[in-house]
Amino acid sequence: MKIVVATKNKGKLVEIKKLLLDLGIEVISQDEANINIEVLEDGKTFEENSYKKAYEIMKACNLPTIADDSGLCVDFLNGAPGVYSARYAGENASDDDKINKLLSEMKNASSRAAKFVCCACLLFPNGDKIEARGECFGEILNEKKGTSGFGYDPVFYINEFSKTLAQMDLEQKNKISHRAKAFLMLKEKLKQYLN
Ligand code: ITT
């Protein structure tokens, strides 16, 4: 079996490929499958968007396809940026632009609690679907710390480890992140499905 990963985000792709390594299945990116489609992420939930991404790429390549829709939900911002995390500072904004916007919105925040959410959806050409959700809790720092990872990692601090996600190496992030939890559950469901 071969699985296509429906993402254009290079940081995510590195994490997902590593998370799926122990399946012993060939995993290729949508670029490697030569699928150049922009999926309009207009769903109201992470679940809706992950299904939509998996569906559109799966239709184009006719192979089992896995998509991840994820984002940062901040208590003080009533769950924002949420499903808009990628476009929080505009369509082509950099990770730094997004972080700067977040920190300015949180200048006088009474709470800095936040969580990352990841919804993973694996769709098969016959319509079968496996889904899983993972969450990772932390708080938003006032300044960036660390250079690993991607997105909001430099300001997402986890008390238990006294580190931001950007101060962790990939191995450590892939043990505790929202994505790690979602993909661990998805792999368990896939193993049952294949038996
Ligand atoms: P694809 O849709 O092509 O997969 P994307 O970056 O647009 O790529 P999303 O729509 O799921 O993906 O947006 C998720 C955004 O949330 C992502 O761009 C980051 O800004 C942020 N994000 C998600 N997971 C993250 C993580 O593990 N660390 C830091 N930021 C993360």
PDB file of N, CA, C and O in Angstrom, residues 1 13 33 39 43 46 48 50 82 89 97-98 112 128 131-132 139 143 149 160 168 170 180:
ATOM      1  N   MET A   1       0.849  -1.209   0.000  1.00  0.00           N
ATOM      2  CA  MET A   1       0.000   0.000   0.000  1.00  0.00           C
ATOM      3  C   MET A   1       0.883   1.257   0.000  1.00  0.00           C
ATOM      4  O   MET A   1       1.963   1.260   0.568  1.00  0.00           O
ATOM      5  N   LEU A  13       4.923  18.007   6.925  1.00  0.00           N
ATOM      6  CA  LEU A  13       5.274  16.821   6.144  1.00  0.00           C
ATOM      7  C   LEU A  13       6.398  16.031   6.806  1.00  0.00           C
ATOM      8  O   LEU A  13       6.327  14.801   6.915  1.00  0.00           O
ATOM      9  N   ALA A  33       3.608  13.048  -5.559  1.00  0.00           N
ATOM     10  CA  ALA A  33       2.593  12.375  -6.402  1.00  0.00           C
ATOM     11  C   ALA A  33       2.189  13.275  -7.574  1.00  0.00           C
ATOM     12  O   ALA A  33       1.267  12.945  -8.331  1.00  0.00           O
ATOM     13  N   VAL A  39      -6.484  23.294  -2.211  1.00  0.00           N
ATOM     14  CA  VAL A  39      -7.796  22.982  -1.638  1.00  0.00           C
ATOM     15  C   VAL A  39      -8.274  24.194  -0.835  1.00  0.00           C
ATOM     16  O   VAL A  39      -7.535  24.718  -0.006  1.00  0.00           O
ATOM     17  N   GLY A  43     -13.989  25.090   5.703  1.00  0.00           N
ATOM     18  CA  GLY A  43     -14.792  24.437   6.732  1.00  0.00           C
ATOM     19  C   GLY A  43     -14.750  25.217   8.040  1.00  0.00           C
ATOM     20  O   GLY A  43     -13.856  26.033   8.265  1.00  0.00           O
ATOM     21  N   PHE A  46     -11.877  21.752  12.263  1.00  0.00           N
ATOM     22  CA  PHE A  46     -10.684  21.038  11.800  1.00  0.00           C
ATOM     23  C   PHE A  46     -11.110  19.743  11.100  1.00  0.00           C
ATOM     24  O   PHE A  46     -10.514  19.350  10.099  1.00  0.00           O
ATOM     25  N   GLU A  48     -13.892  19.093   9.369  1.00  0.00           N
ATOM     26  CA  GLU A  48     -14.403  19.359   8.011  1.00  0.00           C
ATOM     27  C   GLU A  48     -13.248  19.611   7.046  1.00  0.00           C
ATOM     28  O   GLU A  48     -13.236  19.101   5.926  1.00  0.00           O
ATOM     29  N   SER A  50     -10.013  18.736   7.297  1.00  0.00           N
ATOM     30  CA  SER A  50      -9.112  17.601   7.037  1.00  0.00           C
ATOM     31  C   SER A  50      -9.791  16.629   6.063  1.00  0.00           C
ATOM     32  O   SER A  50      -9.154  16.085   5.163  1.00  0.00           O
ATOM     33  N   GLY A  82      -7.513  29.356  15.677  1.00  0.00           N
ATOM     34  CA  GLY A  82      -8.266  28.150  15.331  1.00  0.00           C
ATOM     35  C   GLY A  82      -8.068  27.695  13.896  1.00  0.00           C
ATOM     36  O   GLY A  82      -6.924  27.558  13.445  1.00  0.00           O
ATOM     37  N   ALA A  89      -2.390  36.052   9.682  1.00  0.00           N
ATOM     38  CA  ALA A  89      -1.819  37.376   9.375  1.00  0.00           C
ATOM     39  C   ALA A  89      -1.866  37.627   7.867  1.00  0.00           C
ATOM     40  O   ALA A  89      -1.059  38.374   7.324  1.00  0.00           O
ATOM     41  N   ASP A  97       5.367  36.741  10.968  1.00  0.00           N
ATOM     42  CA  ASP A  97       4.222  37.680  10.896  1.00  0.00           C
ATOM     43  C   ASP A  97       3.067  37.173  11.775  1.00  0.00           C
ATOM     44  O   ASP A  97       2.432  37.931  12.500  1.00  0.00           O
ATOM     45  N   LYS A  98       2.825  35.866  11.702  1.00  0.00           N
ATOM     46  CA  LYS A  98       1.699  35.289  12.466  1.00  0.00           C
ATOM     47  C   LYS A  98       1.974  35.400  13.967  1.00  0.00           C
ATOM     48  O   LYS A  98       1.107  35.761  14.752  1.00  0.00           O
ATOM     49  N   ARG A 112      -2.909  33.114  29.411  1.00  0.00           N
ATOM     50  CA  ARG A 112      -2.079  32.802  28.237  1.00  0.00           C
ATOM     51  C   ARG A 112      -2.254  31.339  27.838  1.00  0.00           C
ATOM     52  O   ARG A 112      -1.487  30.788  27.043  1.00  0.00           O
ATOM     53  N   ASP A 128     -13.944   4.475   2.296  1.00  0.00           N
ATOM     54  CA  ASP A 128     -13.696   4.219   3.721  1.00  0.00           C
ATOM     55  C   ASP A 128     -12.874   5.362   4.317  1.00  0.00           C
ATOM     56  O   ASP A 128     -12.028   5.963   3.635  1.00  0.00           O
ATOM     57  N   GLU A 131     -10.513   8.539  11.035  1.00  0.00           N
ATOM     58  CA  GLU A 131     -10.221   9.881  11.537  1.00  0.00           C
ATOM     59  C   GLU A 131      -9.699   9.812  12.971  1.00  0.00           C
ATOM     60  O   GLU A 131     -10.044   8.893  13.720  1.00  0.00           O
ATOM     61  N   ALA A 132      -8.908  10.799  13.359  1.00  0.00           N
ATOM     62  CA  ALA A 132      -8.432  10.870  14.744  1.00  0.00           C
ATOM     63  C   ALA A 132      -8.071  12.314  15.072  1.00  0.00           C
ATOM     64  O   ALA A 132      -7.680  13.081  14.191  1.00  0.00           O
ATOM     65  N   GLU A 139       1.044  27.195  26.972  1.00  0.00           N
ATOM     66  CA  GLU A 139       0.722  28.612  27.099  1.00  0.00           C
ATOM     67  C   GLU A 139       1.575  29.441  26.139  1.00  0.00           C
ATOM     68  O   GLU A 139       2.632  28.987  25.686  1.00  0.00           O
ATOM     69  N   GLU A 143       7.631  36.122  24.157  1.00  0.00           N
ATOM     70  CA  GLU A 143       8.682  36.233  23.133  1.00  0.00           C
ATOM     71  C   GLU A 143       9.038  34.837  22.633  1.00  0.00           C
ATOM     72  O   GLU A 143       8.738  33.838  23.291  1.00  0.00           O
ATOM     73  N   GLY A 149      11.101  23.141  14.587  1.00  0.00           N
ATOM     74  CA  GLY A 149       9.674  23.088  14.284  1.00  0.00           C
ATOM     75  C   GLY A 149       9.252  24.111  13.252  1.00  0.00           C
ATOM     76  O   GLY A 149      10.029  24.530  12.399  1.00  0.00           O
ATOM     77  N   GLU A 160       5.394  21.345  31.662  1.00  0.00           N
ATOM     78  CA  GLU A 160       5.916  20.044  32.098  1.00  0.00           C
ATOM     79  C   GLU A 160       7.371  19.821  31.655  1.00  0.00           C
ATOM     80  O   GLU A 160       8.149  19.151  32.318  1.00  0.00           O
ATOM     81  N   MET A 168      12.396  21.863  21.354  1.00  0.00           N
ATOM     82  CA  MET A 168      12.454  20.394  21.366  1.00  0.00           C
ATOM     83  C   MET A 168      12.956  19.911  20.014  1.00  0.00           C
ATOM     84  O   MET A 168      12.697  20.551  18.993  1.00  0.00           O
ATOM     85  N   LEU A 170      12.833  17.026  16.935  1.00  0.00           N
ATOM     86  CA  LEU A 170      11.682  16.398  16.288  1.00  0.00           C
ATOM     87  C   LEU A 170      11.223  15.154  17.052  1.00  0.00           C
ATOM     88  O   LEU A 170      10.026  14.903  17.198  1.00  0.00           O
ATOM     89  N   ALA A 180       1.244  14.162  17.009  1.00  0.00           N
ATOM     90  CA  ALA A 180       1.695  12.837  17.452  1.00  0.00           C
ATOM     91  C   ALA A 180       0.518  12.047  18.009  1.00  0.00           C
ATOM     92  O   ALA A 180       0.334  10.865  17.700  1.00  0.00           O
TER      93      ALA A 180
END
